[in-house]
Every structure is written in structure tokens, then in C-alpha cells.
Amino acid sequence: IAAVLLACALLAGLVLCVLLFAFPRGGVSVLALSINPSVQFVLDDTDTVTAVVSGNAEGDTVLMSEEGFAASLIGKSAEEAAVAVTDRAAQTGFIDVTDTGSEERYNKVTLTLTGEGAAAGGAEALADAITAHARGLGIYLYAEGKTVRQDASAEAEALSGGQPLYYARIGEAEALEAYAETSAYTYAEQLLSAALGKYDLFGEIETLNDAIAADEENLLGLSYWTWKDLPEKSENIAALCAQMERLLLRMKVLYALDIGSYADYVLQKAQYAAVSEDDVAALRALAEAGVSEATFGGAENFSLRLTYYGFVGLDVLQTVFEELLGGSTNTLEALLQNLSVVLVSEAQALYLRYSALFSLPREAVGDGDYAAFLARIGK
């Protein structure tokens, strides 16, 4: 009997040790998710999110992309929140949903879970969940996790007690000015890239419409917008119309422009009617060099800035540049106010542009295709 009791006691002790090691022992933990946007979650002892904090400017953009998005993450499980932020990174352009990956460039998510009671392999399981979710959406993405089992209570307390947005935690006017300048120039560069892309897409549409009008079987020189509703088309005109439909879909998805008629096309393209080829060349050179103080600021670039504002057509950014970078903003409060304008505008513009692309149906990434992706990126 004594031997049996001793064996039972030893077995119970062994089982208890296994359970203590494999499962959370209570206490808070911190989950850091990095894509380039950096976001941290404070988790309670049930792995439920109790606080969300941005770790950099890109993290601010993700959290500010929709009013209430950050607050909506509170109360979610760690997996639900990590998946939601990964999706939002794709919906704001930080994850390229069209990219199939190469050794030099691919979509990557890194997760680090720190906590004394963190389940062994907790971050790795989250990485697997994010990968499976992305593959189901037809997105090529590599996620990796690391679990660190050490006390995170001090870090969790510090993250829980402050402002969730990174820019609002800077606290020093000089550092905030540097952040504001970088953010404004980054946004200006994004807008220029988008405007040049739309300009070029209009050019492709015009060239294709001219080709339809000049087709030998198009005796009346009708535009695509007349031909698209006609049931009888030659094989060549039908093929050209199919190409046009793909271009117009890109315009709708990337720039939220639904061009349903020739009149719509003329009206929307009028934005660029007064832009000369020399001005476009100067703006392409600016995009190539990057928007910065040297290329965009100062009296020497005044004419280029006017061309830029007319081409991009965003009054909000012009106002912010004049106040934020023109020397009229002095106080920390004024900096925060102006910076919030440009950050919210940037976040919502990116979300508007890329969420439509994100929502397009794609085939799920199968096992063979994902294995080939891992080989391409060297994993």
C-alpha cells in the first residue's frame, strides 16, 4: 500500500510540473507584433487584450485608419487582435496583397510574447494562426513567433497607463517636430506616388480608347463607352473592350473612381488638363529623389510645391505644410493638433485606397504554392 501511495504521489507531482510548464501560470503578458507598423498588446491571464499601444509612426497609421479601431481590439483574444491588426496593415498598404514574394522582398510578421506565465510556444501558435488566415485570403505572408517566459508586469503597467498613439507619447517639442516633418514628407511622397499612378492609368485608358476609335471596323470612331453596351462587336474590338474593363477596375479599386461614361472620363481627367509634360517630368524626378526638406522645402522649391499641390489636389496637406513646416507652429499643443490632422488624413486615405484592393476575391494559397513561396524567400 505504501509503495502504491508513493507512486501515486510521484505521478501527481510529475503531472503538476508538466501542467505548470505547458500552461499559463497567471499574470499579465505583452505581445509585440511587428510588420513595420509596430503594435503592442497587453494581455491578462486569459490572453485577453486589455491595452493596445502603437510602437512607431506606421503603427499610428494603422490604429488611426478608422475611428474606434484601436478601441475595438480591447477585449479580443490575442489571436483575434493579432489577426485584426495584420489585416489592417494590409488594408493600409503595409502588406502587399498582390506580392508573391522574393528573397529581397516579402510580407513578414514577427511576434514576440513576453510573460512569466506565457504558454510555451504561444507566439509560435499565433504566427501559425496569422499565416493560415492570410493564406485563406490568398495573401503570401511569412509569420514567425518567439515566446519569452519572463516577468512582463512592469512593461505591461507602463504600456497600460499611457497614451496608445506613439506620436502623442513623444512629449518634447523638438522630437515631435522631427516626427511631424518626417510624417508630412512621407505622406506627401505617398500622395505623389498615387497621383502619378492615376495620371499614368488615365494615359493608358486614353491610349486604349484611341485604339478602339481607330479600329478599322469602327467606322464611326465610337468610344469604348459606346461599344461596351453594344451586343455585336468584332473580335478585335471585344478584346480591346475587355482590356479597358480591367483598366477601369484598377481605377475603381485603387482610386475609388467609377468611370461609367465618356463624360465621367473627361470630367475626372480634367484634373490633369493643365499639367504640362515638363511639370510631370519634374514631379517624377521628385518622386525618384524622395520628398524631403532638400527636394521640397525652402524658397528654392516654391514653384515645385505649387505644381505638386495642383497635381495632387489636397488642401489639407498644403495647410499642414504651411503651418507645420513653415515656422508658424511653435507650441507642443499646436504641433499635436496639426500633426493629428495630417496623420488622420493619411491613415484614412491609405485605408480608402488599399482596403478595396484587400477586399477583392483571391484564391487561397495552397500547400504547394506556399512551399514554393518559402523556397523563394529562403525559409
CSV table of N, CA, C and O in Angstrom, one decimal, residues 159-247:
chain,number,residue,atom,x,y,z
A,159,LEU,N,2.8,50.3,-20.4
A,159,LEU,CA,2.0,50.4,-21.6
A,159,LEU,C,0.6,50.7,-21.3
A,159,LEU,O,-0.1,51.3,-22.1
A,160,SER,N,0.1,50.2,-20.2
A,160,SER,CA,-1.4,50.3,-19.9
A,160,SER,C,-1.7,51.7,-19.5
A,160,SER,O,-2.8,52.2,-19.6
A,161,GLY,N,-0.7,52.4,-18.9
A,161,GLY,CA,-1.1,53.7,-18.2
A,161,GLY,C,-0.9,54.9,-19.1
A,161,GLY,O,-1.2,56.0,-18.6
A,162,GLY,N,-0.5,54.8,-20.4
A,162,GLY,CA,-0.2,55.9,-21.2
A,162,GLY,C,-1.1,56.1,-22.4
A,162,GLY,O,-2.1,55.4,-22.5
A,163,GLN,N,-0.7,57.0,-23.2
A,163,GLN,CA,-1.4,57.3,-24.5
A,163,GLN,C,-1.1,56.2,-25.5
A,163,GLN,O,0.0,55.9,-25.7
A,164,PRO,N,-2.1,55.6,-26.1
A,164,PRO,CA,-1.8,54.5,-27.1
A,164,PRO,C,-1.1,54.9,-28.3
A,164,PRO,O,-0.4,54.0,-28.9
A,165,LEU,N,-1.2,56.1,-28.8
A,165,LEU,CA,-0.6,56.5,-30.0
A,165,LEU,C,0.9,57.0,-29.8
A,165,LEU,O,1.1,57.7,-28.8
A,166,TYR,N,1.7,56.6,-30.6
A,166,TYR,CA,3.2,56.8,-30.5
A,166,TYR,C,3.5,58.3,-30.5
A,166,TYR,O,4.2,58.8,-29.6
A,167,TYR,N,2.9,59.1,-31.4
A,167,TYR,CA,3.3,60.5,-31.6
A,167,TYR,C,2.8,61.3,-30.4
A,167,TYR,O,3.5,62.3,-30.0
A,168,ALA,N,1.8,60.9,-29.7
A,168,ALA,CA,1.2,61.6,-28.5
A,168,ALA,C,2.1,61.3,-27.3
A,168,ALA,O,1.9,62.0,-26.3
A,169,ARG,N,2.9,60.3,-27.3
A,169,ARG,CA,3.8,60.0,-26.2
A,169,ARG,C,5.1,60.6,-26.2
A,169,ARG,O,5.9,60.5,-25.3
A,170,ILE,N,5.5,61.3,-27.4
A,170,ILE,CA,6.8,61.8,-27.5
A,170,ILE,C,7.1,62.9,-26.5
A,170,ILE,O,8.1,62.9,-25.8
A,171,GLY,N,6.2,63.9,-26.3
A,171,GLY,CA,6.3,64.8,-25.2
A,171,GLY,C,7.3,65.9,-25.3
A,171,GLY,O,7.3,66.8,-24.4
A,172,GLU,N,8.2,65.9,-26.2
A,172,GLU,CA,9.2,67.0,-26.4
A,172,GLU,C,9.0,67.7,-27.7
A,172,GLU,O,8.9,67.0,-28.8
A,173,ALA,N,8.9,69.0,-27.7
A,173,ALA,CA,8.6,69.8,-28.9
A,173,ALA,C,9.6,69.5,-30.1
A,173,ALA,O,9.2,69.3,-31.2
A,174,GLU,N,10.8,69.4,-29.7
A,174,GLU,CA,11.9,69.2,-30.8
A,174,GLU,C,11.7,67.9,-31.4
A,174,GLU,O,11.8,67.7,-32.6
A,175,ALA,N,11.6,66.8,-30.6
A,175,ALA,CA,11.4,65.5,-31.1
A,175,ALA,C,10.1,65.3,-31.9
A,175,ALA,O,10.0,64.7,-32.9
A,176,LEU,N,9.1,66.0,-31.4
A,176,LEU,CA,7.8,66.0,-32.1
A,176,LEU,C,7.8,66.7,-33.4
A,176,LEU,O,7.2,66.2,-34.4
A,177,GLU,N,8.6,67.8,-33.5
A,177,GLU,CA,8.8,68.5,-34.8
A,177,GLU,C,9.5,67.6,-35.8
A,177,GLU,O,9.1,67.5,-37.0
A,178,ALA,N,10.5,66.8,-35.4
A,178,ALA,CA,11.2,65.9,-36.3
A,178,ALA,C,10.2,64.8,-36.7
A,178,ALA,O,10.2,64.4,-37.9
A,179,TYR,N,9.4,64.3,-35.8
A,179,TYR,CA,8.4,63.3,-36.2
A,179,TYR,C,7.4,63.8,-37.2
A,179,TYR,O,7.0,63.2,-38.2
A,180,ALA,N,6.9,65.1,-36.9
A,180,ALA,CA,5.9,65.7,-37.8
A,180,ALA,C,6.5,65.9,-39.2
A,180,ALA,O,5.8,65.7,-40.2
A,181,GLU,N,7.7,66.4,-39.2
A,181,GLU,CA,8.3,66.7,-40.5
A,181,GLU,C,8.5,65.4,-41.3
A,181,GLU,O,8.1,65.3,-42.5
A,182,THR,N,9.0,64.3,-40.7
A,182,THR,CA,9.1,63.0,-41.4
A,182,THR,C,7.8,62.5,-41.8
A,182,THR,O,7.6,62.0,-43.0
A,183,SER,N,6.7,62.6,-41.0
A,183,SER,CA,5.4,62.1,-41.3
A,183,SER,C,4.8,62.9,-42.5
A,183,SER,O,4.2,62.3,-43.4
A,184,ALA,N,5.0,64.2,-42.4
A,184,ALA,CA,4.4,65.0,-43.5
A,184,ALA,C,5.1,64.7,-44.8
A,184,ALA,O,4.4,64.6,-45.9
A,185,TYR,N,6.4,64.6,-44.8
A,185,TYR,CA,7.1,64.3,-46.1
A,185,TYR,C,6.7,62.9,-46.6
A,185,TYR,O,6.6,62.7,-47.8
A,186,THR,N,6.6,62.0,-45.7
A,186,THR,CA,6.2,60.6,-46.1
A,186,THR,C,4.9,60.6,-46.7
A,186,THR,O,4.6,59.9,-47.7
A,187,TYR,N,3.9,61.3,-46.1
A,187,TYR,CA,2.6,61.4,-46.6
A,187,TYR,C,2.6,62.0,-48.0
A,187,TYR,O,1.9,61.6,-48.9
A,188,ALA,N,3.3,63.1,-48.1
A,188,ALA,CA,3.4,63.8,-49.4
A,188,ALA,C,4.0,62.9,-50.5
A,188,ALA,O,3.5,62.9,-51.6
A,189,GLU,N,4.9,62.1,-50.1
A,189,GLU,CA,5.5,61.1,-51.1
A,189,GLU,C,4.5,60.1,-51.5
A,189,GLU,O,4.4,59.7,-52.7
A,190,GLN,N,3.7,59.6,-50.5
A,190,GLN,CA,2.7,58.6,-50.8
A,190,GLN,C,1.6,59.2,-51.8
A,190,GLN,O,1.2,58.5,-52.7
A,191,LEU,N,1.2,60.4,-51.5
A,191,LEU,CA,0.2,61.1,-52.3
A,191,LEU,C,0.7,61.3,-53.8
A,191,LEU,O,0.0,61.1,-54.7
A,192,LEU,N,2.0,61.7,-53.9
A,192,LEU,CA,2.6,61.9,-55.2
A,192,LEU,C,2.7,60.6,-56.0
A,192,LEU,O,2.3,60.6,-57.2
A,193,SER,N,3.1,59.5,-55.3
A,193,SER,CA,3.1,58.2,-56.0
A,193,SER,C,1.7,57.8,-56.5
A,193,SER,O,1.6,57.3,-57.6
A,194,ALA,N,0.7,58.0,-55.6
A,194,ALA,CA,-0.7,57.7,-56.0
A,194,ALA,C,-1.1,58.5,-57.2
A,194,ALA,O,-1.8,58.1,-58.1
A,195,ALA,N,-0.8,59.9,-57.1
A,195,ALA,CA,-1.3,60.8,-58.2
A,195,ALA,C,-0.6,60.5,-59.5
A,195,ALA,O,-1.3,60.5,-60.6
A,196,LEU,N,0.7,60.1,-59.5
A,196,LEU,CA,1.4,59.8,-60.7
A,196,LEU,C,0.8,58.4,-61.3
A,196,LEU,O,0.7,58.3,-62.5
A,197,GLY,N,0.5,57.5,-60.4
A,197,GLY,CA,-0.1,56.3,-60.8
A,197,GLY,C,-1.4,56.5,-61.5
A,197,GLY,O,-1.7,55.9,-62.5
A,198,LYS,N,-2.2,57.4,-60.9
A,198,LYS,CA,-3.5,57.7,-61.5
A,198,LYS,C,-3.4,58.4,-62.9
A,198,LYS,O,-4.1,58.1,-63.8
A,199,TYR,N,-2.4,59.3,-62.9
A,199,TYR,CA,-2.1,60.0,-64.2
A,199,TYR,C,-1.7,59.0,-65.3
A,199,TYR,O,-2.2,59.1,-66.4
A,200,ASP,N,-0.8,58.1,-64.9
A,200,ASP,CA,-0.4,57.1,-65.9
A,200,ASP,C,-1.6,56.2,-66.3
A,200,ASP,O,-1.7,55.8,-67.5
A,201,LEU,N,-2.4,55.8,-65.4
A,201,LEU,CA,-3.6,55.0,-65.7
A,201,LEU,C,-4.5,55.7,-66.6
A,201,LEU,O,-5.1,55.1,-67.5
A,202,PHE,N,-4.7,57.0,-66.4
A,202,PHE,CA,-5.6,57.8,-67.3
A,202,PHE,C,-4.9,57.7,-68.7
A,202,PHE,O,-5.6,57.7,-69.7
A,203,GLY,N,-3.6,57.8,-68.8
A,203,GLY,CA,-2.9,57.7,-70.1
A,203,GLY,C,-3.1,56.4,-70.8
A,203,GLY,O,-3.4,56.4,-72.0
A,204,GLU,N,-3.1,55.3,-70.0
A,204,GLU,CA,-3.3,54.0,-70.6
A,204,GLU,C,-4.8,53.9,-71.1
A,204,GLU,O,-5.0,53.4,-72.2
A,205,ILE,N,-5.7,54.5,-70.3
A,205,ILE,CA,-7.1,54.4,-70.8
A,205,ILE,C,-7.3,55.2,-72.0
A,205,ILE,O,-8.0,54.8,-73.0
A,206,GLU,N,-6.7,56.4,-72.1
A,206,GLU,CA,-6.8,57.2,-73.3
A,206,GLU,C,-6.2,56.6,-74.5
A,206,GLU,O,-6.8,56.6,-75.6
A,207,THR,N,-5.0,56.0,-74.4
A,207,THR,CA,-4.4,55.3,-75.5
A,207,THR,C,-5.3,54.1,-76.0
A,207,THR,O,-5.4,53.9,-77.2
A,208,LEU,N,-5.8,53.3,-75.0
A,208,LEU,CA,-6.7,52.2,-75.4
A,208,LEU,C,-8.0,52.7,-76.1
A,208,LEU,O,-8.4,52.1,-77.1
A,209,ASN,N,-8.5,53.8,-75.6
A,209,ASN,CA,-9.8,54.3,-76.2
A,209,ASN,C,-9.5,54.8,-77.6
A,209,ASN,O,-10.3,54.6,-78.5
A,210,ASP,N,-8.3,55.4,-77.8
A,210,ASP,CA,-8.0,55.9,-79.1
A,210,ASP,C,-7.8,54.7,-80.1
A,210,ASP,O,-8.2,54.7,-81.3
A,211,ALA,N,-7.3,53.6,-79.6
A,211,ALA,CA,-7.1,52.4,-80.4
A,211,ALA,C,-8.5,51.8,-80.8
A,211,ALA,O,-8.6,51.3,-81.9
A,212,ILE,N,-9.4,51.8,-79.9
A,212,ILE,CA,-10.8,51.4,-80.2
A,212,ILE,C,-11.4,52.3,-81.3
A,212,ILE,O,-12.0,51.8,-82.2
A,213,ALA,N,-11.2,53.6,-81.1
A,213,ALA,CA,-11.8,54.5,-82.0
A,213,ALA,C,-11.2,54.4,-83.4
A,213,ALA,O,-11.9,54.6,-84.4
A,214,ALA,N,-9.9,54.0,-83.5
A,214,ALA,CA,-9.2,53.9,-84.7
A,214,ALA,C,-9.3,52.6,-85.4
A,214,ALA,O,-8.7,52.4,-86.5
A,215,ASP,N,-9.9,51.6,-84.7
A,215,ASP,CA,-10.0,50.3,-85.3
A,215,ASP,C,-10.7,50.3,-86.7
A,215,ASP,O,-11.7,51.1,-86.9
A,216,GLU,N,-10.2,49.5,-87.6
A,216,GLU,CA,-10.7,49.6,-89.0
A,216,GLU,C,-12.2,49.2,-89.1
A,216,GLU,O,-12.9,49.6,-90.0
A,217,GLU,N,-12.7,48.5,-88.1
A,217,GLU,CA,-14.1,48.1,-88.1
A,217,GLU,C,-15.0,49.1,-87.3
A,217,GLU,O,-16.2,48.9,-87.3
A,218,ASN,N,-14.4,50.1,-86.7
A,218,ASN,CA,-15.1,51.1,-86.0
A,218,ASN,C,-15.3,52.3,-86.9
A,218,ASN,O,-14.6,53.3,-86.8
A,219,LEU,N,-16.2,52.2,-87.9
A,219,LEU,CA,-16.3,53.2,-89.0
A,219,LEU,C,-16.8,54.6,-88.4
A,219,LEU,O,-16.4,55.6,-89.0
A,220,LEU,N,-17.5,54.6,-87.3
A,220,LEU,CA,-17.9,55.9,-86.8
A,220,LEU,C,-17.0,56.4,-85.7
A,220,LEU,O,-17.3,57.5,-85.1
A,221,GLY,N,-15.9,55.8,-85.4
A,221,GLY,CA,-15.0,56.2,-84.4
A,221,GLY,C,-15.6,56.3,-83.0
A,221,GLY,O,-15.3,57.2,-82.2
A,222,LEU,N,-16.4,55.3,-82.7
A,222,LEU,CA,-17.1,55.3,-81.4
A,222,LEU,C,-16.1,54.9,-80.3
A,222,LEU,O,-15.2,54.2,-80.4
A,223,SER,N,-16.4,55.5,-79.1
A,223,SER,CA,-15.5,55.3,-77.9
A,223,SER,C,-15.9,53.9,-77.3
A,223,SER,O,-16.9,53.3,-77.6
A,224,TYR,N,-15.0,53.5,-76.3
A,224,TYR,CA,-15.3,52.3,-75.6
A,224,TYR,C,-16.7,52.4,-74.9
A,224,TYR,O,-17.4,51.4,-74.9
A,225,TRP,N,-17.0,53.6,-74.4
A,225,TRP,CA,-18.2,53.7,-73.6
A,225,TRP,C,-19.5,53.5,-74.4
A,225,TRP,O,-20.5,53.2,-73.9
A,226,THR,N,-19.4,53.7,-75.7
A,226,THR,CA,-20.5,53.4,-76.6
A,226,THR,C,-20.5,51.9,-77.0
A,226,THR,O,-21.5,51.2,-76.9
A,227,TRP,N,-19.3,51.4,-77.3
A,227,TRP,CA,-19.1,50.0,-77.7
A,227,TRP,C,-19.5,49.0,-76.6
A,227,TRP,O,-20.0,47.9,-76.8
A,228,LYS,N,-19.2,49.4,-75.3
A,228,LYS,CA,-19.4,48.4,-74.2
A,228,LYS,C,-20.9,47.9,-74.1
A,228,LYS,O,-21.1,46.8,-73.6
A,229,ASP,N,-21.8,48.8,-74.5
A,229,ASP,CA,-23.2,48.4,-74.4
A,229,ASP,C,-23.8,47.8,-75.7
A,229,ASP,O,-25.0,47.4,-75.7
A,230,LEU,N,-23.0,47.7,-76.7
A,230,LEU,CA,-23.4,47.1,-78.0
A,230,LEU,C,-23.3,45.6,-78.0
A,230,LEU,O,-22.2,45.1,-77.7
A,231,PRO,N,-24.3,44.9,-78.3
A,231,PRO,CA,-24.1,43.4,-78.3
A,231,PRO,C,-23.2,42.8,-79.3
A,231,PRO,O,-22.6,41.8,-79.1
A,232,GLU,N,-23.2,43.5,-80.5
A,232,GLU,CA,-22.4,42.9,-81.6
A,232,GLU,C,-21.0,43.7,-81.7
A,232,GLU,O,-21.0,44.9,-81.9
A,233,LYS,N,-19.9,43.0,-81.5
A,233,LYS,CA,-18.6,43.6,-81.6
A,233,LYS,C,-17.7,42.6,-82.4
A,233,LYS,O,-17.9,41.4,-82.4
A,234,SER,N,-16.7,43.2,-83.1
A,234,SER,CA,-15.7,42.4,-83.8
A,234,SER,C,-14.9,41.7,-82.7
A,234,SER,O,-14.8,42.2,-81.6
A,235,GLU,N,-14.1,40.7,-83.1
A,235,GLU,CA,-13.3,40.0,-82.1
A,235,GLU,C,-12.2,41.0,-81.6
A,235,GLU,O,-11.9,41.0,-80.4
A,236,ASN,N,-11.7,41.8,-82.4
A,236,ASN,CA,-10.6,42.7,-82.0
A,236,ASN,C,-11.1,43.8,-81.1
A,236,ASN,O,-10.6,44.1,-80.0
A,237,ILE,N,-12.3,44.4,-81.4
A,237,ILE,CA,-12.9,45.4,-80.5
A,237,ILE,C,-13.3,44.8,-79.2
A,237,ILE,O,-13.1,45.4,-78.1
A,238,ALA,N,-13.9,43.6,-79.2
A,238,ALA,CA,-14.2,42.9,-78.0
A,238,ALA,C,-13.0,42.7,-77.1
A,238,ALA,O,-13.1,42.9,-75.9
A,239,ALA,N,-11.9,42.4,-77.7
A,239,ALA,CA,-10.7,42.2,-76.9
A,239,ALA,C,-10.2,43.5,-76.3
A,239,ALA,O,-9.7,43.5,-75.1
A,240,LEU,N,-10.2,44.5,-77.1
A,240,LEU,CA,-9.8,45.9,-76.6
A,240,LEU,C,-10.8,46.3,-75.5
A,240,LEU,O,-10.3,46.9,-74.5
A,241,CYS,N,-12.1,46.1,-75.6
A,241,CYS,CA,-13.0,46.4,-74.6
A,241,CYS,C,-12.8,45.6,-73.3
A,241,CYS,O,-12.9,46.2,-72.2
A,242,ALA,N,-12.3,44.4,-73.4
A,242,ALA,CA,-12.0,43.6,-72.2
A,242,ALA,C,-10.8,44.2,-71.5
A,242,ALA,O,-10.7,44.2,-70.3
A,243,GLN,N,-9.8,44.6,-72.3
A,243,GLN,CA,-8.6,45.3,-71.7
A,243,GLN,C,-9.1,46.6,-71.0
A,243,GLN,O,-8.6,46.8,-69.9
A,244,MET,N,-10.0,47.3,-71.6
A,244,MET,CA,-10.4,48.6,-70.9
A,244,MET,C,-11.2,48.3,-69.6
A,244,MET,O,-11.0,49.0,-68.6
A,245,GLU,N,-11.9,47.2,-69.6
A,245,GLU,CA,-12.6,46.9,-68.3
A,245,GLU,C,-11.7,46.6,-67.2
A,245,GLU,O,-11.9,47.0,-66.0
A,246,ARG,N,-10.5,46.0,-67.5
A,246,ARG,CA,-9.5,45.7,-66.5
A,246,ARG,C,-8.9,47.0,-66.0
A,246,ARG,O,-8.6,47.2,-64.8
A,247,LEU,N,-8.6,47.9,-66.9
A,247,LEU,CA,-8.1,49.2,-66.5
A,247,LEU,C,-9.0,50.0,-65.7
A,247,LEU,O,-8.6,50.6,-64.7
